[in-house]
Amino acid sequence: MTTIPDVTRPGPEDTDGHPGSAPDVSLEADALVHAPGPPPGASRPRTALRAAVPPLVLGSALIGLWYVISYVILEPHRRFLLQPPHQVLDNGFLDWDAYSRILRALWNSTQVALIGLGIAISIGFFLATIMSQAKMVERAVFPFAVTLQAIPILAIVPMIGFWFGYGTTARVIVCIIISLFPIIMNTLFGLQSAERGMHDLFTLHHANRLTRLRKLMFPAALPAVFAGLRISAGLSVIGAIVGDFFFGQGEAGIGQLLRRYASQLDGEELLTSVIMSSALGVVVFWTFGWIQKLVIGKWHETEVLG
Amino acid sequence: MKGETDLVMTSNTNGALSFDGIGMIFPDGTEALQEITFSIDRGEFITVVGPSGCGKSTLLRIASGLLEPTAGSVEVDRDRLGYVFQDATLLPWRTVRQNVELLAELHGFDTAERKRLSTAAIDLVGLQGFENHYPKSLSGGMKMRTSLARTLTLKPPVFLFDEPFGAVDEITREHLNEETQRLFQSEGFAGLFITHSISEAVFMSTKVLVMSNRPGRIVASFDVPFGYPRQPQLRFDPEFALLSGEVSLALRGST
Ligand SMILES: Nc1ncnc2c1ncn2[C@@H]1O[C@H](COP(=O)(O)OP(=O)(O)OP(=O)(O)O)[C@@H](O)[C@H]1O
Ligand SMILES: [Mg+2]
């Protein structure tokens, strides 16, 4: 076992003197800047650098802490509980056999999450739209939507398996249940967010219900819809992993893998899977943020974080 | 009194817009308007000044049909009614041009016609070059101009303004007053304008009405003798000052 990693990690001094590290994070810094007009060209790399340094410093500190735990706090015979970072890198990320298995499982879970999210979006949009059109429907559906939100997902996972089997269908249903509420609520809130003056304008010019919905309520709802989508997308990924953890049939996803690695005490692979699952969540969150920027960034003052 | 407010076409002699004994008591018991009777012909520009909360906006909402009065009746053709609100109410997801085209769109004009109408209206309010801007990048005055242009595309025979320039600075307001007055001259609509500003009222109108505190009633009426087009320096004319003073006195007396 080597003591000091030969793999270079970016230390704090690395980020200061190394301009090459700035472009990597400029995208992220971009998203942090408020929507209106690009700042004057000269200040841009500097802003990016300023945005990049704090997380890099914190990240390096955390990796340092990780080393301290692995080598100082844990005695050698208990070191398997938290292998040092370069070990995880070697046996998880750089061992193609293990890594490709993780990626395949992750891909399966991603597909489940996306299918579930897609169905939740369709149901959510539909429900929110009819709720926005009839107060009665809103009153009828609202308590159930809130109840849906309150269900502890772990409590009903066994029931879902019992009813729908232990395959892909059950996994997708977990995703739908967990991601539906924010879509309904945000879409409904968005549809109701058009100002009274704008509604008056449409009333004044004899717009019918469909025109009002199409030209006023739907576009007005978009910012809230995207806020809901980002939350739901993250939840759907969690749903896919939780569902997969419990349902063993069909194509195994990352949940099954996590369970197997944990029971076999494969610390490095387990950590790799956890890191990759988190990465998936982050990628999904970013992707929706990016779509949001693409669709409404031109007109909406969005504060896109992350 | 049957309280019927059904719109009657402008075919009769009562003018483009007429109020007959309008009264408004809200469900919560607030009496906002009492016995409002007056009418506006094409080529007339009437301004109503009155203390805050006296029912001016309520009167316009009744004129436009957004609100049913509890007494009296309104006669107006509501097919192409122009109504400029206190805030610009632009749709933030539409560019200036798309916003200006909205009403023509709602009234079912085809693309070519919409484009022609919006280009003309944008020229009228001096927004050339800003067609592709979104509202978030416009100043308050430009938003108001866009809102004006949007209404102008309909060539409305009756034009209602609810304190449209209340939120812009003095200089911009004076410019917008001059433009509105020019538009009135070129388009020849019947105008009903609400404001807190006496100089704005006198500068643009053919007649100024003063409303009392709530419940709002018309307590004074002043004919404005100046012809059109009116030049900016009219504001420094002694006669202008005199008339403004009289309106101001009446307004004080009403509170
Ligand atoms: N829907 C409503 N229900 C009850 N009272 C109302 C309603 N709308 C307006 N009012 C009341 O009627 C009165 C007149 O309101 P309105 O908005 O017409 O005043 P205004 O003259 O336009 O005031 P301002 O100059 O401040 O715009 C106010 O006292 C207001 O509180
Ligand atoms: Mg008002």
XYZ file of C-alpha atoms and ligand atoms in Angstrom:
593
model
C 0.000 0.000 0.000
C 1.434 3.328 -1.013
C 1.180 6.125 1.452
C 1.028 9.160 -0.785
C -1.026 9.016 -3.950
C 0.797 9.216 -7.235
C -2.410 10.403 -8.794
C -2.342 14.172 -8.891
C -5.177 15.843 -7.094
C -5.756 19.531 -7.517
C -4.469 21.201 -4.402
C -5.314 24.799 -3.506
C -2.019 26.096 -4.900
C -2.834 24.296 -8.128
C -5.906 26.376 -8.787
C -4.180 29.663 -8.110
C -1.236 29.300 -10.424
C -2.883 27.137 -13.034
C -4.965 29.108 -15.491
C -5.717 25.887 -17.342
C -8.165 24.857 -14.672
C -10.446 27.828 -15.197
C -12.138 26.858 -18.494
C -13.232 23.533 -17.006
C -15.572 25.280 -14.657
C -16.524 28.293 -16.743
C -19.786 26.654 -17.705
C -20.769 26.355 -14.116
C -19.761 29.913 -13.401
C -21.822 30.985 -16.375
C -24.914 29.560 -14.841
C -24.280 31.423 -11.625
C -24.232 34.785 -13.346
C -27.627 36.475 -13.636
C -29.310 36.270 -16.997
C -29.022 39.829 -18.335
C -26.228 40.870 -20.651
C -22.808 39.263 -20.553
C -20.363 41.070 -18.292
C -17.549 42.943 -20.039
C -15.202 40.461 -21.666
C -12.194 41.090 -19.455
C -13.918 40.318 -16.178
C -15.346 37.050 -17.362
C -12.429 34.632 -16.755
C -11.844 36.343 -13.445
C -15.463 35.766 -12.405
C -15.157 32.156 -13.500
C -11.998 31.771 -11.462
C -13.575 33.336 -8.443
C -16.539 30.999 -8.749
C -14.283 27.976 -9.233
C -11.796 28.455 -6.427
C -14.036 28.013 -3.356
C -15.546 24.651 -4.369
C -12.125 23.379 -5.492
C -10.604 24.352 -2.169
C -13.421 22.702 -0.253
C -13.237 19.623 -2.493
C -9.509 19.269 -1.890
C -10.055 19.683 1.831
C -12.662 16.935 1.804
C -10.318 14.601 -0.064
C -7.640 15.439 2.485
C -10.055 14.594 5.261
C -10.837 11.336 3.498
C -7.130 10.436 3.522
C -6.911 11.350 7.177
C -9.809 9.041 8.004
C -8.431 6.187 5.901
C -4.835 6.374 7.136
C -4.926 8.041 10.545
C -8.257 7.335 12.172
C -8.915 3.837 10.842
C -6.503 1.150 12.015
C -5.146 -0.974 9.151
C -7.437 -3.934 9.851
C -10.508 -1.648 9.699
C -9.324 0.296 6.673
C -11.652 -1.668 4.400
C -14.481 0.504 5.810
C -13.148 3.524 3.955
C -10.433 2.853 1.429
C -8.388 5.902 0.466
C -9.427 7.857 -2.677
C -6.730 6.510 -5.014
C -7.684 2.963 -4.064
C -11.313 3.668 -4.968
C -10.082 5.201 -8.198
C -7.947 2.146 -9.009
C -10.463 -0.537 -8.160
C -13.655 1.269 -9.038
C -13.138 3.769 -11.826
C -10.005 2.415 -13.499
C -10.930 -1.265 -13.345
C -12.893 -1.428 -16.583
C -14.646 -4.664 -15.629
C -16.107 -3.201 -12.472
C -16.660 0.227 -13.945
C -18.469 -0.981 -17.051
C -20.754 -3.090 -14.868
C -21.577 -0.004 -12.829
C -22.152 2.098 -15.936
C -24.468 -0.505 -17.439
C -26.500 -0.694 -14.227
C -26.582 3.078 -14.054
C -27.842 3.263 -17.619
C -30.644 0.808 -16.802
C -31.659 2.912 -13.813
C -31.441 6.089 -15.884
C -33.848 4.641 -18.413
C -36.262 3.649 -15.658
C -36.009 7.110 -14.127
C -36.627 8.833 -17.462
C -39.613 6.651 -18.341
C -41.090 7.265 -14.896
C -40.433 10.973 -15.151
C -41.975 11.106 -18.617
C -45.148 9.429 -17.416
C -45.248 11.620 -14.290
C -44.902 14.727 -16.475
C -47.801 13.640 -18.696
C -50.057 12.824 -15.749
C -48.956 15.924 -13.845
C -49.500 18.334 -16.748
C -52.883 16.838 -17.501
C -54.077 16.993 -13.897
C -52.728 20.497 -13.306
C -54.336 21.739 -16.517
C -57.811 20.471 -15.655
C -57.338 21.642 -12.060
C -56.608 25.117 -13.414
C -59.771 25.034 -15.513
C -62.238 23.985 -12.829
C -62.061 24.963 -9.187
C -64.114 21.863 -8.377
C -61.510 19.540 -9.828
C -58.784 21.412 -7.973
C -60.648 20.989 -4.684
C -61.235 17.312 -5.402
C -57.686 16.425 -6.431
C -55.733 18.616 -4.019
C -56.017 16.519 -0.832
C -55.020 13.380 -2.720
C -52.026 15.069 -4.285
C -50.892 16.148 -0.831
C -51.429 12.627 0.490
C -49.382 11.254 -2.372
C -46.588 13.550 -1.291
C -46.855 12.409 2.315
C -46.534 8.681 1.537
C -43.206 7.394 2.817
C -41.917 5.713 -0.293
C -40.286 2.860 1.611
C -43.633 1.988 3.158
C -45.333 1.321 -0.142
C -42.483 -0.175 -2.105
C -43.332 -3.682 -0.862
C -46.943 -3.157 -1.852
C -45.967 -2.021 -5.313
C -43.912 -5.181 -5.720
C -46.830 -7.218 -4.444
C -49.199 -5.712 -7.024
C -47.015 -5.133 -10.023
C -44.335 -7.778 -9.696
C -40.680 -7.122 -9.123
C -39.642 -6.020 -12.591
C -39.373 -2.828 -14.598
C -43.047 -1.874 -14.250
C -42.779 -1.749 -10.471
C -39.583 0.321 -10.663
C -41.199 2.804 -13.019
C -44.224 3.104 -10.752
C -41.998 4.007 -7.812
C -40.494 6.783 -9.945
C -43.915 8.078 -10.944
C -45.199 8.168 -7.370
C -42.150 9.915 -6.030
C -41.899 12.550 -8.778
C -45.552 13.337 -9.499
C -46.346 15.792 -6.713
C -43.842 18.570 -7.520
C -44.929 18.467 -11.162
C -48.625 18.839 -10.349
C -48.080 21.556 -7.783
C -45.561 23.621 -9.712
C -47.510 23.386 -12.941
C -50.741 24.376 -11.196
C -49.011 27.234 -9.423
C -47.509 28.335 -12.732
C -50.824 28.182 -14.581
C -52.342 30.391 -11.903
C -49.450 32.825 -11.923
C -50.528 35.004 -14.862
C -51.401 38.464 -13.539
C -54.974 39.650 -13.333
C -54.224 42.484 -15.742
C -53.155 39.991 -18.397
C -56.313 37.988 -17.878
C -58.325 41.200 -18.184
C -56.604 41.874 -21.493
C -57.626 38.462 -22.825
C -61.173 38.872 -21.484
C -61.431 42.292 -23.080
C -60.600 40.862 -26.479
C -62.973 37.955 -26.185
C -60.358 35.206 -26.028
C -61.839 31.762 -25.531
C -60.685 29.257 -22.944
C -58.291 27.429 -25.230
C -56.662 30.615 -26.520
C -56.246 31.867 -22.968
C -54.653 28.576 -21.974
C -52.358 28.446 -24.980
C -51.260 32.048 -25.241
C -51.360 33.123 -21.608
C -51.461 30.414 -18.980
C -49.050 27.860 -20.475
C -46.246 30.303 -21.247
C -46.729 32.013 -17.876
C -46.423 28.605 -16.222
C -43.070 27.683 -17.790
C -40.716 29.065 -15.117
C -42.593 27.235 -12.370
C -42.877 24.118 -14.521
C -39.113 24.003 -14.918
C -38.578 24.507 -11.200
C -40.839 21.502 -10.645
C -39.112 19.472 -13.350
C -35.721 19.893 -11.773
C -36.996 18.722 -8.418
C -38.913 15.833 -9.944
C -36.055 14.710 -12.149
C -33.832 14.350 -9.088
C -36.577 12.538 -7.206
C -37.163 10.195 -10.120
C -33.503 9.147 -10.047
C -33.847 8.434 -6.346
C -37.042 6.505 -7.061
C -35.307 4.388 -9.685
C -32.510 3.497 -7.276
C -34.822 2.773 -4.339
C -37.131 0.698 -6.534
C -34.218 -1.204 -7.982
C -32.846 -1.848 -4.521
C -35.988 -3.800 -3.678
C -37.015 -5.312 -6.998
C -34.599 -7.927 -8.270
C -36.275 -9.089 -11.466
C -35.566 -7.831 -14.943
C -32.509 -5.825 -15.861
C -30.592 -5.024 -12.703
C -29.934 -1.375 -12.050
C -27.637 0.509 -9.760
C -29.759 -0.298 -6.680
C -29.145 -4.026 -7.084
C -25.458 -3.377 -7.538
C -25.287 -1.211 -4.409
C -26.984 -3.950 -2.461
C -24.594 -6.637 -3.757
C -21.434 -4.595 -3.126
C -22.604 -3.738 0.376
C -23.266 -7.355 1.278
C -19.928 -8.481 -0.205
C -18.032 -5.713 1.611
C -16.672 -4.436 -1.703
C -15.940 -0.957 -0.338
C -14.265 0.466 -3.431
C -16.982 -0.629 -5.860
C -19.669 0.448 -3.409
C -18.197 3.932 -3.146
C -17.774 4.119 -6.907
C -21.443 3.226 -7.372
C -22.519 5.812 -4.828
C -20.402 8.496 -6.475
C -21.748 7.586 -9.910
C -25.348 7.643 -8.642
C -24.809 11.105 -7.222
C -23.185 12.147 -10.488
C -26.282 10.939 -12.326
C -28.463 13.079 -10.068
C -26.267 16.111 -10.711
C -26.208 15.526 -14.474
C -29.998 15.223 -14.572
C -30.368 18.427 -12.523
C -27.969 20.281 -14.807
C -29.569 18.973 -17.942
C -32.944 20.317 -16.941
C -31.364 23.602 -15.903
C -29.786 23.786 -19.336
C -33.059 23.014 -21.116
C -34.708 25.675 -18.987
C -32.123 28.229 -19.995
C -32.597 27.248 -23.620
C -36.382 27.510 -23.541
C -37.093 30.493 -21.280
C -33.686 32.039 -20.637
C -34.271 34.735 -23.242
C -37.193 36.309 -21.446
C -37.149 35.050 -17.879
C -34.800 36.374 -15.204
C -33.731 32.960 -14.024
C -31.264 32.475 -11.276
C -29.826 29.154 -12.338
C -27.755 27.719 -9.540
C -25.534 24.698 -9.821
C -84.163 51.374 -13.557
C -83.471 47.943 -14.971
C -79.722 48.077 -14.517
C -79.277 46.678 -18.001
C -75.751 47.117 -19.297
C -76.020 45.211 -22.517
C -73.860 46.730 -25.141
C -75.773 48.714 -27.666
C -74.138 49.594 -30.952
C -73.012 53.148 -31.438
C -75.675 53.793 -34.015
C -77.637 56.205 -31.831
C -76.752 59.807 -31.176
C -75.383 59.424 -27.660
C -71.722 59.385 -28.724
C -69.102 56.694 -28.947
C -69.192 55.996 -25.216
C -71.889 57.080 -22.839
C -72.590 56.508 -19.175
C -76.122 56.871 -17.961
C -76.694 57.027 -14.218
C -73.893 54.616 -13.374
C -73.715 53.490 -9.757
C -71.495 50.826 -8.278
C -71.783 49.174 -4.887
C -69.366 46.286 -4.385
C -70.602 43.093 -2.696
C -68.741 44.103 0.462
C -70.870 47.266 0.684
C -68.251 49.714 -0.647
C -70.032 52.337 -2.697
C -67.538 53.336 -5.370
C -69.618 55.324 -7.876
C -72.818 57.330 -7.783
C -74.946 58.734 -10.611
C -72.248 59.073 -13.245
C -73.674 60.455 -16.459
C -71.670 61.790 -19.376
C -70.766 60.824 -22.902
C -67.838 61.068 -25.262
C -67.949 61.549 -29.011
C -65.336 60.687 -31.559
C -62.884 63.547 -31.664
C -63.365 64.187 -27.961
C -60.687 63.476 -25.376
C -62.071 63.585 -21.858
C -59.855 63.328 -18.809
C -61.122 62.410 -15.374
C -59.119 63.612 -12.379
C -60.034 62.654 -8.857
C -58.591 61.742 -5.491
C -57.123 58.293 -4.973
C -59.686 55.572 -4.418
C -62.650 57.610 -5.698
C -63.623 54.999 -8.278
C -61.832 56.072 -11.455
C -60.519 52.611 -12.341
C -63.892 51.181 -11.453
C -65.486 53.502 -14.003
C -63.155 52.263 -16.765
C -63.698 48.627 -15.806
C -67.424 49.261 -16.132
C -66.955 51.013 -19.479
C -64.997 48.043 -20.818
C -67.441 45.447 -19.538
C -64.941 43.842 -17.148
C -67.288 44.872 -14.347
C -71.093 45.066 -14.248
C -72.419 48.249 -12.640
C -75.103 47.899 -9.970
C -77.048 50.813 -11.430
C -77.326 52.595 -14.754
C -76.128 51.595 -18.182
C -73.223 52.018 -20.583
C -73.440 52.356 -24.312
C -70.336 51.484 -26.266
C -69.220 49.205 -29.045
C -66.980 46.712 -27.284
C -65.850 44.895 -30.367
C -62.574 46.781 -30.727
C -62.257 48.654 -27.485
C -58.878 50.168 -26.696
C -57.885 49.917 -23.047
C -54.442 50.847 -21.735
C -53.904 49.717 -18.166
C -51.935 51.408 -15.432
C -49.092 48.929 -15.876
C -48.044 47.869 -19.329
C -49.196 44.216 -18.896
C -46.796 43.011 -21.572
C -46.348 39.274 -21.882
C -42.725 38.729 -20.824
C -42.233 35.758 -23.178
C -43.061 37.846 -26.231
C -40.812 40.363 -27.948
C -41.974 43.919 -28.517
C -43.292 42.973 -31.942
C -45.031 39.840 -30.710
C -46.602 41.820 -27.883
C -47.797 44.485 -30.262
C -49.320 41.787 -32.469
C -51.190 40.088 -29.622
C -54.532 41.834 -29.961
C -54.569 41.508 -33.732
C -53.865 37.820 -33.123
C -56.769 37.514 -30.681
C -59.009 39.209 -33.222
C -58.016 36.700 -35.883
C -56.021 38.830 -38.318
C -53.711 36.877 -40.617
C -49.921 36.994 -40.374
C -49.331 39.507 -43.147
C -51.979 41.871 -41.815
C -50.605 41.549 -38.271
C -47.148 42.359 -39.464
C -48.377 45.406 -41.340
C -50.410 46.661 -38.375
C -47.630 46.110 -35.849
C -45.026 47.800 -38.034
C -47.246 50.846 -38.382
C -48.025 50.952 -34.661
C -44.380 50.524 -33.660
C -43.491 53.419 -35.962
C -46.240 55.561 -34.452
C -44.868 55.210 -30.919
C -41.222 55.463 -32.009
C -40.045 51.985 -31.062
C -38.320 51.169 -34.353
C -35.216 49.112 -33.694
C -36.606 47.516 -30.537
C -38.924 45.031 -32.262
C -36.944 42.033 -31.071
C -36.366 43.133 -27.506
C -38.025 41.330 -24.640
C -39.907 43.409 -22.051
C -37.306 42.740 -19.364
C -34.801 44.853 -21.283
C -37.128 47.829 -21.790
C -37.426 50.948 -19.648
C -40.751 51.851 -18.052
C -41.495 54.415 -20.747
C -40.716 51.953 -23.547
C -42.962 49.341 -21.976
C -45.780 51.861 -21.904
C -45.106 52.738 -25.550
C -45.299 49.049 -26.425
C -48.584 48.794 -24.585
C -49.885 51.831 -26.492
C -48.746 50.362 -29.799
C -50.470 47.076 -28.974
C -53.770 48.909 -28.525
C -53.203 51.087 -31.596
C -53.085 48.050 -33.913
C -56.829 47.684 -33.436
C -57.506 51.268 -34.505
C -60.021 51.483 -31.678
C -62.840 53.986 -32.039
C -62.920 54.266 -28.240
C -59.715 54.475 -26.235
C -59.623 54.077 -22.437
C -56.482 55.020 -20.496
C -56.140 54.189 -16.806
C -53.305 56.340 -15.458
C -50.959 54.844 -18.038
C -48.077 57.220 -17.311
C -48.277 57.227 -13.531
C -45.124 55.173 -13.139
C -42.756 57.033 -15.472
C -40.630 60.093 -14.720
C -41.802 63.645 -15.418
C -39.837 64.207 -18.634
C -40.860 60.876 -20.131
C -44.423 61.543 -19.101
C -44.430 64.876 -20.931
C -43.066 63.203 -24.059
C -45.700 60.498 -23.840
C -48.392 63.166 -23.363
C -47.252 64.904 -26.533
C -47.313 61.607 -28.420
C -50.733 60.629 -27.097
C -52.094 64.009 -28.090
C -50.617 63.535 -31.577
C -52.111 60.054 -31.833
C -55.486 61.434 -30.796
C -55.221 63.959 -33.573
C -54.209 61.463 -36.238
C -56.465 58.548 -35.202
C -59.491 60.574 -34.164
C -60.713 58.170 -31.496
C -62.959 59.022 -28.545
C -60.610 59.153 -25.560
C -61.301 58.666 -21.865
C -58.187 59.267 -19.826
C -57.717 58.829 -16.048
C -54.939 60.635 -14.233
C -53.760 62.251 -11.016
C -51.813 64.885 -12.890
C -53.656 68.111 -13.633
C -51.118 69.382 -16.162
C -51.313 66.081 -18.036
C -55.109 66.397 -18.054
C -55.195 69.957 -19.324
C -52.436 69.397 -21.860
C -54.114 66.535 -23.699
C -57.878 66.862 -23.331
C -60.775 68.633 -24.868
C -62.547 68.432 -21.518
C -61.534 67.758 -17.906
C -63.965 66.203 -15.420
C -63.338 66.339 -11.684
C -64.544 63.515 -9.490
C -65.371 63.705 -5.790
C -64.168 61.465 -3.014
C -65.784 58.050 -2.758
C -68.492 57.488 -3.757
C -67.246 59.134 -6.932
C -69.472 61.699 -8.598
C -68.672 64.257 -11.293
C -68.455 67.573 -9.447
C -66.952 69.880 -12.064
C -66.366 70.038 -15.782
C -63.918 72.255 -17.694
C -63.740 72.727 -21.430
C -60.179 73.106 -22.645
C -60.088 75.782 -25.349
C -56.686 75.009 -26.947
C -56.561 73.612 -30.449
C -54.446 70.720 -31.752
C -51.634 70.012 -32.308
C -50.494 71.328 -28.949
C -46.870 72.345 -28.567
C -44.814 71.525 -25.464
C -44.491 75.210 -24.632
C -48.252 75.409 -24.158
C -47.482 74.330 -20.609
C -45.938 77.757 -19.978
C -48.937 79.660 -21.382
C -50.683 81.851 -18.746
C -54.064 80.587 -19.890
C -52.855 77.004 -19.358
C -51.751 77.898 -15.836
C -55.051 79.595 -15.099
C -57.117 76.623 -16.220
C -54.869 74.213 -14.295
C -55.400 76.350 -11.206
C -59.176 76.201 -11.594
C -59.107 72.414 -11.972
C -56.855 72.164 -8.956
C -59.263 74.266 -6.895
C -62.205 72.132 -7.911
C -60.223 69.018 -7.002
C -59.409 70.436 -3.571
C -63.028 71.388 -3.060
C -64.071 67.851 -3.882
C -62.099 66.231 -1.062
N -63.622 44.302 -6.076
C -63.794 45.254 -5.132
N -64.458 44.964 -3.998
C -64.629 45.913 -3.056
N -64.176 47.169 -3.130
C -63.505 47.516 -4.236
C -63.269 46.577 -5.298
N -62.546 47.199 -6.271
C -62.373 48.468 -5.826
N -62.929 48.654 -4.630
C -62.966 49.901 -3.863
O -63.624 50.875 -4.633
C -62.995 52.139 -4.481
C -62.598 52.687 -5.818
O -61.566 51.890 -6.367
P -60.816 52.308 -7.714
O -59.755 51.332 -7.958
O -61.831 52.499 -8.772
O -60.210 53.714 -7.291
P -59.313 54.701 -8.156
O -60.022 55.997 -8.204
O -58.937 54.071 -9.434
O -58.052 54.852 -7.211
P -56.527 55.137 -7.643
O -56.469 56.547 -8.062
O -55.774 54.903 -6.387
O -56.172 54.182 -8.744
C -61.800 51.918 -3.550
O -62.172 52.324 -2.266
C -61.593 50.441 -3.597
O -61.103 49.988 -2.360
Mg -57.076 53.294 -10.250
